[in-house]
PDB file of C-alpha atoms in Angstrom:
ATOM      1  CA  UNK A   1       1.375   2.735  -3.994  1.00  0.00           C
ATOM      2  CA  UNK A   2       2.419  -1.057  -5.176  1.00  0.00           C
ATOM      3  CA  UNK A   3      -0.601  -3.732  -5.968  1.00  0.00           C
ATOM      4  CA  UNK A   4      -0.370  -7.088  -7.282  1.00  0.00           C
ATOM      5  CA  UNK A   5      -2.040  -7.407 -10.289  1.00  0.00           C
ATOM      6  CA  UNK A   6      -4.464 -10.554 -11.741  1.00  0.00           C
ATOM      7  CA  UNK A   7      -4.294 -11.661 -14.707  1.00  0.00           C
ATOM      8  CA  UNK A   8      -6.796 -10.188 -17.852  1.00  0.00           C
ATOM      9  CA  UNK A   9     -10.212 -10.884 -18.714  1.00  0.00           C
ATOM     10  CA  UNK A  10     -11.243 -12.117 -21.586  1.00  0.00           C
ATOM     11  CA  UNK A  11     -12.676 -10.416 -24.099  1.00  0.00           C
ATOM     12  CA  UNK A  12     -15.397 -12.337 -26.373  1.00  0.00           C
ATOM     13  CA  UNK A  13     -14.019 -14.736 -24.637  1.00  0.00           C
ATOM     14  CA  UNK A  14     -10.865 -15.250 -26.368  1.00  0.00           C
ATOM     15  CA  UNK A  15      -7.449 -13.212 -26.020  1.00  0.00           C
ATOM     16  CA  UNK A  16      -5.415 -12.348 -29.491  1.00  0.00           C
ATOM     17  CA  UNK A  17      -2.482 -13.457 -29.474  1.00  0.00           C
ATOM     18  CA  UNK A  18       0.002 -10.906 -28.387  1.00  0.00           C
ATOM     19  CA  UNK A  19       2.920 -10.963 -30.209  1.00  0.00           C
ATOM     20  CA  UNK A  20       6.395 -11.172 -27.701  1.00  0.00           C
ATOM     21  CA  UNK A  21       6.350  -7.179 -27.085  1.00  0.00           C
ATOM     22  CA  UNK A  22       2.950  -6.696 -26.768  1.00  0.00           C
ATOM     23  CA  UNK A  23       3.595  -9.730 -23.526  1.00  0.00           C
ATOM     24  CA  UNK A  24       6.231  -7.560 -22.483  1.00  0.00           C
ATOM     25  CA  UNK A  25       4.054  -4.746 -21.651  1.00  0.00           C
ATOM     26  CA  UNK A  26       1.274  -7.121 -20.135  1.00  0.00           C
ATOM     27  CA  UNK A  27       4.033  -8.621 -17.740  1.00  0.00           C
ATOM     28  CA  UNK A  28       4.576  -5.084 -17.024  1.00  0.00           C
ATOM     29  CA  UNK A  29       1.891  -3.963 -16.148  1.00  0.00           C
ATOM     30  CA  UNK A  30       1.053  -7.227 -14.282  1.00  0.00           C
ATOM     31  CA  UNK A  31       4.628  -7.061 -12.258  1.00  0.00           C
ATOM     32  CA  UNK A  32       4.658  -4.909  -8.989  1.00  0.00           C
ATOM     33  CA  UNK A  33       4.586  -0.869  -9.825  1.00  0.00           C
ATOM     34  CA  UNK A  34       5.416   1.396  -7.026  1.00  0.00           C
ATOM     35  CA  UNK A  35       3.654   5.120  -7.647  1.00  0.00           C
ATOM     36  CA  UNK A  36       4.822   7.793  -5.113  1.00  0.00           C
ATOM     37  CA  UNK A  37       1.696   9.459  -4.136  1.00  0.00           C
ATOM     38  CA  UNK A  38       2.421  11.891  -1.686  1.00  0.00           C
ATOM     39  CA  UNK A  39       0.107  10.281   0.809  1.00  0.00           C
ATOM     40  CA  UNK A  40       2.313   7.584   0.074  1.00  0.00           C
ATOM     41  CA  UNK A  41       5.647   9.298   0.509  1.00  0.00           C
ATOM     42  CA  UNK A  42       3.950  10.860   3.687  1.00  0.00           C
ATOM     43  CA  UNK A  43       3.608   8.160   5.380  1.00  0.00           C
ATOM     44  CA  UNK A  44       7.209   6.782   3.803  1.00  0.00           C
ATOM     45  CA  UNK A  45       8.698   9.999   5.132  1.00  0.00           C
ATOM     46  CA  UNK A  46       7.038   8.855   9.093  1.00  0.00           C
ATOM     47  CA  UNK A  47       8.861   6.196   8.662  1.00  0.00           C
ATOM     48  CA  UNK A  48      12.259   7.101   7.814  1.00  0.00           C
ATOM     49  CA  UNK A  49      12.954   9.432  10.860  1.00  0.00           C
ATOM     50  CA  UNK A  50      12.038   6.725  12.499  1.00  0.00           C
ATOM     51  CA  UNK A  51      14.658   4.126  11.156  1.00  0.00           C
ATOM     52  CA  UNK A  52      17.636   7.570  11.550  1.00  0.00           C
ATOM     53  CA  UNK A  53      16.701   8.720  14.798  1.00  0.00           C
ATOM     54  CA  UNK A  54      18.981   7.965  17.561  1.00  0.00           C
ATOM     55  CA  UNK A  55      18.182   4.696  20.198  1.00  0.00           C
ATOM     56  CA  UNK A  56      16.566   6.211  23.797  1.00  0.00           C
ATOM     57  CA  UNK A  57      15.490   4.142  26.367  1.00  0.00           C
ATOM     58  CA  UNK A  58      11.793   5.111  25.567  1.00  0.00           C
ATOM     59  CA  UNK A  59      11.952   4.635  21.267  1.00  0.00           C
ATOM     60  CA  UNK A  60       9.167   6.954  19.673  1.00  0.00           C
ATOM     61  CA  UNK A  61       6.842   4.767  17.118  1.00  0.00           C
ATOM     62  CA  UNK A  62       4.089   4.720  14.847  1.00  0.00           C
ATOM     63  CA  UNK A  63       0.763   3.191  13.849  1.00  0.00           C
ATOM     64  CA  UNK A  64      -1.134   3.076   9.900  1.00  0.00           C
ATOM     65  CA  UNK A  65      -4.198   1.990  10.031  1.00  0.00           C
ATOM     66  CA  UNK A  66      -7.381   2.120   7.745  1.00  0.00           C
ATOM     67  CA  UNK A  67      -9.452  -0.357   5.054  1.00  0.00           C
ATOM     68  CA  UNK A  68      -8.602  -2.988   4.162  1.00  0.00           C
ATOM     69  CA  UNK A  69      -6.308  -2.977   0.767  1.00  0.00           C
ATOM     70  CA  UNK A  70      -5.548   0.843   0.753  1.00  0.00           C
ATOM     71  CA  UNK A  71      -2.168   0.054   0.306  1.00  0.00           C
ATOM     72  CA  UNK A  72       0.139  -0.571   4.383  1.00  0.00           C
ATOM     73  CA  UNK A  73       1.792  -3.582   3.209  1.00  0.00           C
ATOM     74  CA  UNK A  74       2.977  -2.692   0.433  1.00  0.00           C
ATOM     75  CA  UNK A  75       4.408   1.160   1.749  1.00  0.00           C
ATOM     76  CA  UNK A  76       5.851  -1.414   4.764  1.00  0.00           C
ATOM     77  CA  UNK A  77       7.489  -3.608   1.813  1.00  0.00           C
ATOM     78  CA  UNK A  78       8.669  -0.621   0.139  1.00  0.00           C
ATOM     79  CA  UNK A  79      11.150   0.435   3.463  1.00  0.00           C
ATOM     80  CA  UNK A  80      11.839  -2.687   3.844  1.00  0.00           C
ATOM     81  CA  UNK A  81      13.955  -3.327   0.303  1.00  0.00           C
ATOM     82  CA  UNK A  82      14.925   0.418   1.002  1.00  0.00           C
ATOM     83  CA  UNK A  83      16.893  -0.977   4.395  1.00  0.00           C
ATOM     84  CA  UNK A  84      17.571  -4.324   3.006  1.00  0.00           C
ATOM     85  CA  UNK A  85      19.472  -6.921   5.402  1.00  0.00           C
ATOM     86  CA  UNK A  86      23.431  -6.402   4.042  1.00  0.00           C
ATOM     87  CA  UNK A  87      26.354  -8.969   5.082  1.00  0.00           C
ATOM     88  CA  UNK A  88      29.239  -7.042   6.406  1.00  0.00           C
ATOM     89  CA  UNK A  89      32.544  -9.558   5.656  1.00  0.00           C
ATOM     90  CA  UNK A  90      35.255  -8.122   7.379  1.00  0.00           C
ATOM     91  CA  UNK A  91      32.238  -8.437  10.958  1.00  0.00           C
ATOM     92  CA  UNK A  92      31.256 -11.497   9.212  1.00  0.00           C
ATOM     93  CA  UNK A  93      27.107 -10.571  10.599  1.00  0.00           C
ATOM     94  CA  UNK A  94      24.597  -9.525   8.848  1.00  0.00           C
ATOM     95  CA  UNK A  95      23.177  -6.034   9.759  1.00  0.00           C
ATOM     96  CA  UNK A  96      19.379  -5.810   9.531  1.00  0.00           C
ATOM     97  CA  UNK A  97      18.252  -2.027  10.305  1.00  0.00           C
ATOM     98  CA  UNK A  98      14.377  -3.818  10.053  1.00  0.00           C
ATOM     99  CA  UNK A  99      12.967  -6.357  10.715  1.00  0.00           C
ATOM    100  CA  UNK A 100       9.010  -6.841   8.782  1.00  0.00           C
ATOM    101  CA  UNK A 101       6.511  -9.318  10.733  1.00  0.00           C
ATOM    102  CA  UNK A 102       2.491 -10.399   9.740  1.00  0.00           C
ATOM    103  CA  UNK A 103       1.675 -10.713  13.235  1.00  0.00           C
ATOM    104  CA  UNK A 104       0.451 -14.158  14.067  1.00  0.00           C
ATOM    105  CA  UNK A 105      -3.689 -15.122  13.026  1.00  0.00           C
ATOM    106  CA  UNK A 106      -3.806 -14.894  17.243  1.00  0.00           C
ATOM    107  CA  UNK A 107      -2.035 -12.726  19.790  1.00  0.00           C
ATOM    108  CA  UNK A 108      -0.138 -15.918  20.551  1.00  0.00           C
ATOM    109  CA  UNK A 109       3.625 -14.348  22.090  1.00  0.00           C
ATOM    110  CA  UNK A 110       5.295 -18.101  21.669  1.00  0.00           C
ATOM    111  CA  UNK A 111       4.365 -18.462  17.805  1.00  0.00           C
ATOM    112  CA  UNK A 112       5.313 -14.790  17.920  1.00  0.00           C
ATOM    113  CA  UNK A 113       8.660 -15.530  18.986  1.00  0.00           C
ATOM    114  CA  UNK A 114       9.029 -18.621  16.294  1.00  0.00           C
ATOM    115  CA  UNK A 115       8.718 -16.662  13.606  1.00  0.00           C
ATOM    116  CA  UNK A 116      11.226 -14.531  14.643  1.00  0.00           C
ATOM    117  CA  UNK A 117      13.380 -16.372  14.912  1.00  0.00           C
ATOM    118  CA  UNK A 118      12.104 -18.176  11.610  1.00  0.00           C
ATOM    119  CA  UNK A 119      12.109 -14.302   9.675  1.00  0.00           C
ATOM    120  CA  UNK A 120      15.696 -13.917  10.857  1.00  0.00           C
ATOM    121  CA  UNK A 121      16.958 -17.500  10.043  1.00  0.00           C
ATOM    122  CA  UNK A 122      17.545 -19.291  13.495  1.00  0.00           C
ATOM    123  CA  UNK A 123      14.278 -21.561  13.012  1.00  0.00           C
ATOM    124  CA  UNK A 124      13.688 -23.073  15.538  1.00  0.00           C
ATOM    125  CA  UNK A 125      13.767 -26.951  14.365  1.00  0.00           C
ATOM    126  CA  UNK A 126      17.068 -27.481  16.174  1.00  0.00           C
ATOM    127  CA  UNK A 127      16.302 -26.323  19.742  1.00  0.00           C
ATOM    128  CA  UNK A 128      15.199 -29.454  22.264  1.00  0.00           C
ATOM    129  CA  UNK A 129      12.051 -29.305  22.785  1.00  0.00           C
ATOM    130  CA  UNK A 130      12.551 -27.120  26.332  1.00  0.00           C
ATOM    131  CA  UNK A 131      14.204 -24.902  24.247  1.00  0.00           C
ATOM    132  CA  UNK A 132      10.800 -23.732  22.612  1.00  0.00           C
ATOM    133  CA  UNK A 133       9.160 -22.429  26.051  1.00  0.00           C
ATOM    134  CA  UNK A 134       8.570 -19.329  26.014  1.00  0.00           C
ATOM    135  CA  UNK A 135      11.130 -17.768  28.493  1.00  0.00           C
ATOM    136  CA  UNK A 136      13.629 -19.489  26.592  1.00  0.00           C
ATOM    137  CA  UNK A 137      12.402 -17.944  23.063  1.00  0.00           C
ATOM    138  CA  UNK A 138      12.593 -14.718  24.746  1.00  0.00           C
ATOM    139  CA  UNK A 139      16.149 -15.309  25.964  1.00  0.00           C
ATOM    140  CA  UNK A 140      16.963 -16.192  22.138  1.00  0.00           C
ATOM    141  CA  UNK A 141      14.644 -14.010  19.887  1.00  0.00           C
ATOM    142  CA  UNK A 142      16.661 -10.547  22.029  1.00  0.00           C
ATOM    143  CA  UNK A 143      19.922 -11.704  22.094  1.00  0.00           C
ATOM    144  CA  UNK A 144      19.830 -12.953  17.972  1.00  0.00           C
ATOM    145  CA  UNK A 145      17.713  -9.423  17.702  1.00  0.00           C
ATOM    146  CA  UNK A 146      20.811  -7.593  19.390  1.00  0.00           C
ATOM    147  CA  UNK A 147      23.518  -8.646  16.563  1.00  0.00           C
ATOM    148  CA  UNK A 148      21.401  -7.600  14.029  1.00  0.00           C
ATOM    149  CA  UNK A 149      21.640  -3.916  14.686  1.00  0.00           C
ATOM    150  CA  UNK A 150      18.144  -3.485  14.138  1.00  0.00           C
ATOM    151  CA  UNK A 151      16.957  -0.373  13.843  1.00  0.00           C
ATOM    152  CA  UNK A 152      12.847  -0.883  13.561  1.00  0.00           C
ATOM    153  CA  UNK A 153      10.735  -3.960  13.706  1.00  0.00           C
ATOM    154  CA  UNK A 154       7.436  -3.544  11.626  1.00  0.00           C
ATOM    155  CA  UNK A 155       4.283  -5.566  12.572  1.00  0.00           C
ATOM    156  CA  UNK A 156       1.681  -6.427  10.078  1.00  0.00           C
ATOM    157  CA  UNK A 157      -1.706  -6.886  10.101  1.00  0.00           C
ATOM    158  CA  UNK A 158      -1.292  -5.672  13.649  1.00  0.00           C
ATOM    159  CA  UNK A 159      -5.640  -6.703  13.861  1.00  0.00           C
ATOM    160  CA  UNK A 160      -5.379 -10.649  14.346  1.00  0.00           C
ATOM    161  CA  UNK A 161      -4.254  -9.430  17.900  1.00  0.00           C
ATOM    162  CA  UNK A 162      -8.825  -9.572  18.230  1.00  0.00           C
ATOM    163  CA  UNK A 163      -8.520 -12.845  17.912  1.00  0.00           C
ATOM    164  CA  UNK A 164      -7.382 -13.519  20.720  1.00  0.00           C
ATOM    165  CA  UNK A 165      -9.432 -12.640  24.610  1.00  0.00           C
ATOM    166  CA  UNK A 166      -8.644  -9.590  26.418  1.00  0.00           C
ATOM    167  CA  UNK A 167      -5.802 -11.122  28.099  1.00  0.00           C
ATOM    168  CA  UNK A 168      -3.611 -12.779  25.375  1.00  0.00           C
ATOM    169  CA  UNK A 169      -4.289  -8.980  23.358  1.00  0.00           C
ATOM    170  CA  UNK A 170      -2.600  -7.637  26.627  1.00  0.00           C
ATOM    171  CA  UNK A 171       0.695  -9.706  26.793  1.00  0.00           C
ATOM    172  CA  UNK A 172       0.841  -9.491  23.477  1.00  0.00           C
ATOM    173  CA  UNK A 173       0.775  -6.322  23.424  1.00  0.00           C
ATOM    174  CA  UNK A 174       3.972  -6.583  26.672  1.00  0.00           C
ATOM    175  CA  UNK A 175       5.959  -8.201  23.816  1.00  0.00           C
ATOM    176  CA  UNK A 176       6.470  -5.900  22.080  1.00  0.00           C
ATOM    177  CA  UNK A 177       6.580  -2.975  23.923  1.00  0.00           C
ATOM    178  CA  UNK A 178       9.510  -5.629  25.779  1.00  0.00           C
ATOM    179  CA  UNK A 179      11.091  -6.308  21.938  1.00  0.00           C
ATOM    180  CA  UNK A 180      11.212  -2.039  21.230  1.00  0.00           C
ATOM    181  CA  UNK A 181      12.196  -1.050  25.325  1.00  0.00           C
ATOM    182  CA  UNK A 182      14.479  -4.079  25.071  1.00  0.00           C
ATOM    183  CA  UNK A 183      16.324  -3.915  21.990  1.00  0.00           C
ATOM    184  CA  UNK A 184      15.810   0.002  21.782  1.00  0.00           C
ATOM    185  CA  UNK A 185      14.053   0.164  18.241  1.00  0.00           C
ATOM    186  CA  UNK A 186      10.744   2.114  16.685  1.00  0.00           C
ATOM    187  CA  UNK A 187       7.846  -0.011  16.706  1.00  0.00           C
ATOM    188  CA  UNK A 188       5.834   0.459  14.262  1.00  0.00           C
ATOM    189  CA  UNK A 189       2.269  -1.285  13.397  1.00  0.00           C
ATOM    190  CA  UNK A 190      -0.030  -1.147  10.583  1.00  0.00           C
ATOM    191  CA  UNK A 191      -3.574  -3.013  10.429  1.00  0.00           C
ATOM    192  CA  UNK A 192      -7.451  -2.009  10.552  1.00  0.00           C
ATOM    193  CA  UNK A 193      -8.715   0.660  12.384  1.00  0.00           C
ATOM    194  CA  UNK A 194     -10.385  -1.609  14.490  1.00  0.00           C
ATOM    195  CA  UNK A 195      -6.910  -2.563  16.534  1.00  0.00           C
ATOM    196  CA  UNK A 196      -6.545   1.089  17.288  1.00  0.00           C
ATOM    197  CA  UNK A 197      -8.699   0.283  20.497  1.00  0.00           C
ATOM    198  CA  UNK A 198      -6.375  -3.092  21.218  1.00  0.00           C
ATOM    199  CA  UNK A 199      -3.409  -0.416  20.777  1.00  0.00           C
ATOM    200  CA  UNK A 200      -4.959   1.958  23.396  1.00  0.00           C
ATOM    201  CA  UNK A 201      -5.361  -0.277  25.897  1.00  0.00           C
ATOM    202  CA  UNK A 202      -1.399  -0.654  25.942  1.00  0.00           C
ATOM    203  CA  UNK A 203      -1.892   3.035  27.595  1.00  0.00           C
ATOM    204  CA  UNK A 204       2.133   3.148  28.051  1.00  0.00           C
ATOM    205  CA  UNK A 205       1.859   1.664  23.683  1.00  0.00           C
ATOM    206  CA  UNK A 206      -0.125   3.836  22.569  1.00  0.00           C
ATOM    207  CA  UNK A 207       1.513   7.216  24.913  1.00  0.00           C
ATOM    208  CA  UNK A 208       4.112   5.453  22.286  1.00  0.00           C
ATOM    209  CA  UNK A 209       2.922   5.404  18.916  1.00  0.00           C
ATOM    210  CA  UNK A 210       1.739   8.308  16.968  1.00  0.00           C
ATOM    211  CA  UNK A 211      -1.461   7.627  14.681  1.00  0.00           C
ATOM    212  CA  UNK A 212      -1.279   8.031  11.226  1.00  0.00           C
ATOM    213  CA  UNK A 213      -4.688   7.336   9.537  1.00  0.00           C
ATOM    214  CA  UNK A 214      -4.765   6.208   5.500  1.00  0.00           C
ATOM    215  CA  UNK A 215      -8.344   6.948   4.240  1.00  0.00           C
ATOM    216  CA  UNK A 216     -10.293   6.137   1.225  1.00  0.00           C
ATOM    217  CA  UNK A 217      -9.980   7.868  -1.713  1.00  0.00           C
ATOM    218  CA  UNK A 218     -11.970  10.997  -3.035  1.00  0.00           C
ATOM    219  CA  UNK A 219     -14.018  12.858  -5.289  1.00  0.00           C
ATOM    220  CA  UNK A 220     -11.273  15.475  -4.975  1.00  0.00           C
ATOM    221  CA  UNK A 221      -7.972  16.955  -6.857  1.00  0.00           C
ATOM    222  CA  UNK A 222      -5.603  14.017  -4.871  1.00  0.00           C
ATOM    223  CA  UNK A 223      -7.511  11.227  -6.105  1.00  0.00           C
ATOM    224  CA  UNK A 224      -8.043  13.052  -9.830  1.00  0.00           C
ATOM    225  CA  UNK A 225      -4.499  12.932  -9.907  1.00  0.00           C
ATOM    226  CA  UNK A 226      -3.684   9.837  -8.355  1.00  0.00           C
ATOM    227  CA  UNK A 227      -5.783   8.401 -10.967  1.00  0.00           C
ATOM    228  CA  UNK A 228      -3.895   9.752 -13.805  1.00  0.00           C
ATOM    229  CA  UNK A 229       0.072   9.501 -12.190  1.00  0.00           C
ATOM    230  CA  UNK A 230      -1.921   5.245 -12.460  1.00  0.00           C
ATOM    231  CA  UNK A 231      -2.315   5.108 -16.064  1.00  0.00           C
ATOM    232  CA  UNK A 232       0.726   6.637 -16.787  1.00  0.00           C
ATOM    233  CA  UNK A 233       2.175   4.280 -15.244  1.00  0.00           C
ATOM    234  CA  UNK A 234       0.889   2.005 -17.682  1.00  0.00           C
ATOM    235  CA  UNK A 235       3.048   1.836 -20.904  1.00  0.00           C
ATOM    236  CA  UNK A 236       0.196   2.071 -23.064  1.00  0.00           C
ATOM    237  CA  UNK A 237       0.861   4.190 -26.655  1.00  0.00           C
ATOM    238  CA  UNK A 238      -1.835   6.835 -26.581  1.00  0.00           C
ATOM    239  CA  UNK A 239      -2.934   8.903 -23.804  1.00  0.00           C
ATOM    240  CA  UNK A 240      -6.408   7.945 -21.249  1.00  0.00           C
ATOM    241  CA  UNK A 241      -8.325  11.516 -21.926  1.00  0.00           C
ATOM    242  CA  UNK A 242     -10.854  10.848 -19.032  1.00  0.00           C
ATOM    243  CA  UNK A 243     -14.255  13.038 -18.251  1.00  0.00           C
ATOM    244  CA  UNK A 244     -15.108  13.512 -14.522  1.00  0.00           C
ATOM    245  CA  UNK A 245     -17.586  11.479 -14.898  1.00  0.00           C
ATOM    246  CA  UNK A 246     -15.304   8.251 -15.331  1.00  0.00           C
ATOM    247  CA  UNK A 247     -13.320   9.367 -12.889  1.00  0.00           C
ATOM    248  CA  UNK A 248     -16.614   9.270 -10.214  1.00  0.00           C
ATOM    249  CA  UNK A 249     -17.431   5.744 -11.272  1.00  0.00           C
ATOM    250  CA  UNK A 250     -13.543   4.154 -10.641  1.00  0.00           C
ATOM    251  CA  UNK A 251     -14.586   5.445  -7.508  1.00  0.00           C
ATOM    252  CA  UNK A 252     -17.901   4.367  -7.388  1.00  0.00           C
ATOM    253  CA  UNK A 253     -16.717   0.826  -8.738  1.00  0.00           C
ATOM    254  CA  UNK A 254     -13.920  -0.162  -6.246  1.00  0.00           C
ATOM    255  CA  UNK A 255     -15.615   2.401  -3.151  1.00  0.00           C
ATOM    256  CA  UNK A 256     -12.111   3.939  -2.596  1.00  0.00           C
ATOM    257  CA  UNK A 257     -10.104   1.344  -1.891  1.00  0.00           C
ATOM    258  CA  UNK A 258      -6.042   1.654  -3.700  1.00  0.00           C
ATOM    259  CA  UNK A 259      -6.049  -1.749  -4.397  1.00  0.00           C
ATOM    260  CA  UNK A 260      -9.227  -1.941  -6.036  1.00  0.00           C
ATOM    261  CA  UNK A 261      -8.439   1.023  -7.819  1.00  0.00           C
ATOM    262  CA  UNK A 262      -4.947  -0.530  -9.118  1.00  0.00           C
ATOM    263  CA  UNK A 263      -6.766  -3.743 -10.129  1.00  0.00           C
ATOM    264  CA  UNK A 264      -9.249  -1.650 -12.464  1.00  0.00           C
ATOM    265  CA  UNK A 265      -6.611   0.152 -13.637  1.00  0.00           C
ATOM    266  CA  UNK A 266      -4.283  -2.223 -14.733  1.00  0.00           C
ATOM    267  CA  UNK A 267      -7.045  -4.645 -16.022  1.00  0.00           C
ATOM    268  CA  UNK A 268      -8.519  -2.604 -19.046  1.00  0.00           C
ATOM    269  CA  UNK A 269      -4.796  -1.246 -19.280  1.00  0.00           C
ATOM    270  CA  UNK A 270      -3.737  -5.182 -20.071  1.00  0.00           C
ATOM    271  CA  UNK A 271      -7.145  -4.924 -22.407  1.00  0.00           C
ATOM    272  CA  UNK A 272      -6.286  -1.587 -23.942  1.00  0.00           C
ATOM    273  CA  UNK A 273      -2.840  -3.528 -25.268  1.00  0.00           C
ATOM    274  CA  UNK A 274      -4.584  -6.555 -26.334  1.00  0.00           C
ATOM    275  CA  UNK A 275      -7.689  -5.566 -28.740  1.00  0.00           C
ATOM    276  CA  UNK A 276      -5.730  -2.933 -29.929  1.00  0.00           C
ATOM    277  CA  UNK A 277      -7.692   0.529 -28.517  1.00  0.00           C
ATOM    278  CA  UNK A 278      -3.929   1.238 -26.893  1.00  0.00           C
ATOM    279  CA  UNK A 279      -5.232   3.051 -24.024  1.00  0.00           C
ATOM    280  CA  UNK A 280      -8.228   3.863 -21.467  1.00  0.00           C
ATOM    281  CA  UNK A 281     -11.747   4.821 -22.807  1.00  0.00           C
ATOM    282  CA  UNK A 282     -14.546   6.507 -20.521  1.00  0.00           C
ATOM    283  CA  UNK A 283     -16.867   3.714 -22.770  1.00  0.00           C
ATOM    284  CA  UNK A 284     -14.758   0.544 -21.705  1.00  0.00           C
ATOM    285  CA  UNK A 285     -15.206   1.991 -17.619  1.00  0.00           C
ATOM    286  CA  UNK A 286     -18.965   2.213 -18.328  1.00  0.00           C
ATOM    287  CA  UNK A 287     -18.494  -1.472 -19.228  1.00  0.00           C
ATOM    288  CA  UNK A 288     -16.313  -2.699 -16.932  1.00  0.00           C
ATOM    289  CA  UNK A 289     -17.509  -5.185 -13.790  1.00  0.00           C
ATOM    290  CA  UNK A 290     -15.338  -6.050 -11.182  1.00  0.00           C
ATOM    291  CA  UNK A 291     -13.443  -8.794 -10.682  1.00  0.00           C
ATOM    292  CA  UNK A 292     -15.135  -9.580  -7.893  1.00  0.00           C
ATOM    293  CA  UNK A 293     -18.608  -9.262  -8.949  1.00  0.00           C
ATOM    294  CA  UNK A 294     -17.983 -11.058 -12.170  1.00  0.00           C
ATOM    295  CA  UNK A 295     -16.762 -13.927 -10.070  1.00  0.00           C
ATOM    296  CA  UNK A 296     -19.512 -14.126  -7.990  1.00  0.00           C
ATOM    297  CA  UNK A 297     -21.961 -13.985 -10.645  1.00  0.00           C
ATOM    298  CA  UNK A 298     -19.918 -17.198 -12.375  1.00  0.00           C
ATOM    299  CA  UNK A 299     -20.622 -18.795  -9.621  1.00  0.00           C
ATOM    300  CA  UNK A 300     -24.349 -18.390  -9.752  1.00  0.00           C
ATOM    301  CA  UNK A 301     -25.032 -19.204 -12.964  1.00  0.00           C
ATOM    302  CA  UNK A 302     -23.190 -22.355 -12.020  1.00  0.00           C
ATOM    303  CA  UNK A 303     -24.908 -23.126  -9.109  1.00  0.00           C
ATOM    304  CA  UNK A 304     -29.107 -22.818 -10.883  1.00  0.00           C
ATOM    305  CA  UNK A 305     -27.057 -25.280 -13.625  1.00  0.00           C
ATOM    306  CA  UNK A 306     -26.536 -28.041 -11.058  1.00  0.00           C
ATOM    307  CA  UNK A 307     -23.117 -28.419 -11.703  1.00  0.00           C
TER     308      UNK A 307
END
C-alpha cells in the first residue's frame, strides 16, 4: 500500500549534511511507494472485476471498510491511476472509466453534485442560480457522466454521511443508488467500519454492495512478510535483520495501522541513511518513539514553560 512520508526527525538536534546521492534516496523514501501486499492486491482484484463487468440494470458494487489509515484510500488511488482519463482525438471526448470522489463533510445532495461537476472539469460557477438547484444539477450531472463512458464511481470517506440526520443519510444513499442505476456503473464505497450500519440501512443498496473488511495487522506470518517486503523496498545499502521482538514492538507502537507502520519504517530508514548505519536495527526500533507522541511531549514542554 502507499503512504505519504513525513520528514525524518532530528538526531541529537542536528542532521548530518547529506550528499546528493543521500538526498536522492531520502527523497525516494519520502515519495509515495506502492507495495503490493496480498491483502491490497486482493481488493484491487475485486475492484478490477467490477470495473470490467458488463453493464446491467443492477450493477454489483463493493464496500471496503476498516480503521482509519489502514490503506483504503491508497488502494482507491492506485486503481484510479490504472484507469486514468484518456482523450479520444477522433471523438474529441475524454473517456473517464473511473470517477474517484470524496464524500462531502455531511450528506448534502447539492454539495455532492457540485463536487462531481468540479471533478469532471465542469464547475458550476458558469451556471445560473436557478440551474444550481438540486433537480437541475442532477440532470446536468447525469448527462455529463453518461458522456464520459463511466464504468465505476468510488466514494471515499463515505462515513462522512454519519454527520447528517437519519433522513439526510437516507437521501444521500438514494442519490448514490440512483447514479449507479441511471448510469449502469459499479458503486464502490470506502470508509471506517462505523459507516457499515448506515449503509445497511438502505436495504436495496446493501444488497448490491459486497463487504470487504481490511483488519488491522496482527502478529502473524502475513505481518512479518509485510514488514520484510516494506524494508526491502527502502533504498538502504545493508540488509536489516530484525528479531521477532522488534516486529512485536513495531506492532505495539503502531496498533497494526498501515499508515503508522509506513511512517515508522520510513522514519527509521531516513535515519539509517543520514547516520550512515544503512540498515534498520533492533536498537533503533527500541529507541524509536511515535511521531504523534513526540509532538505531544513537545506541546506539553511548551505549555509548562509558559511559551
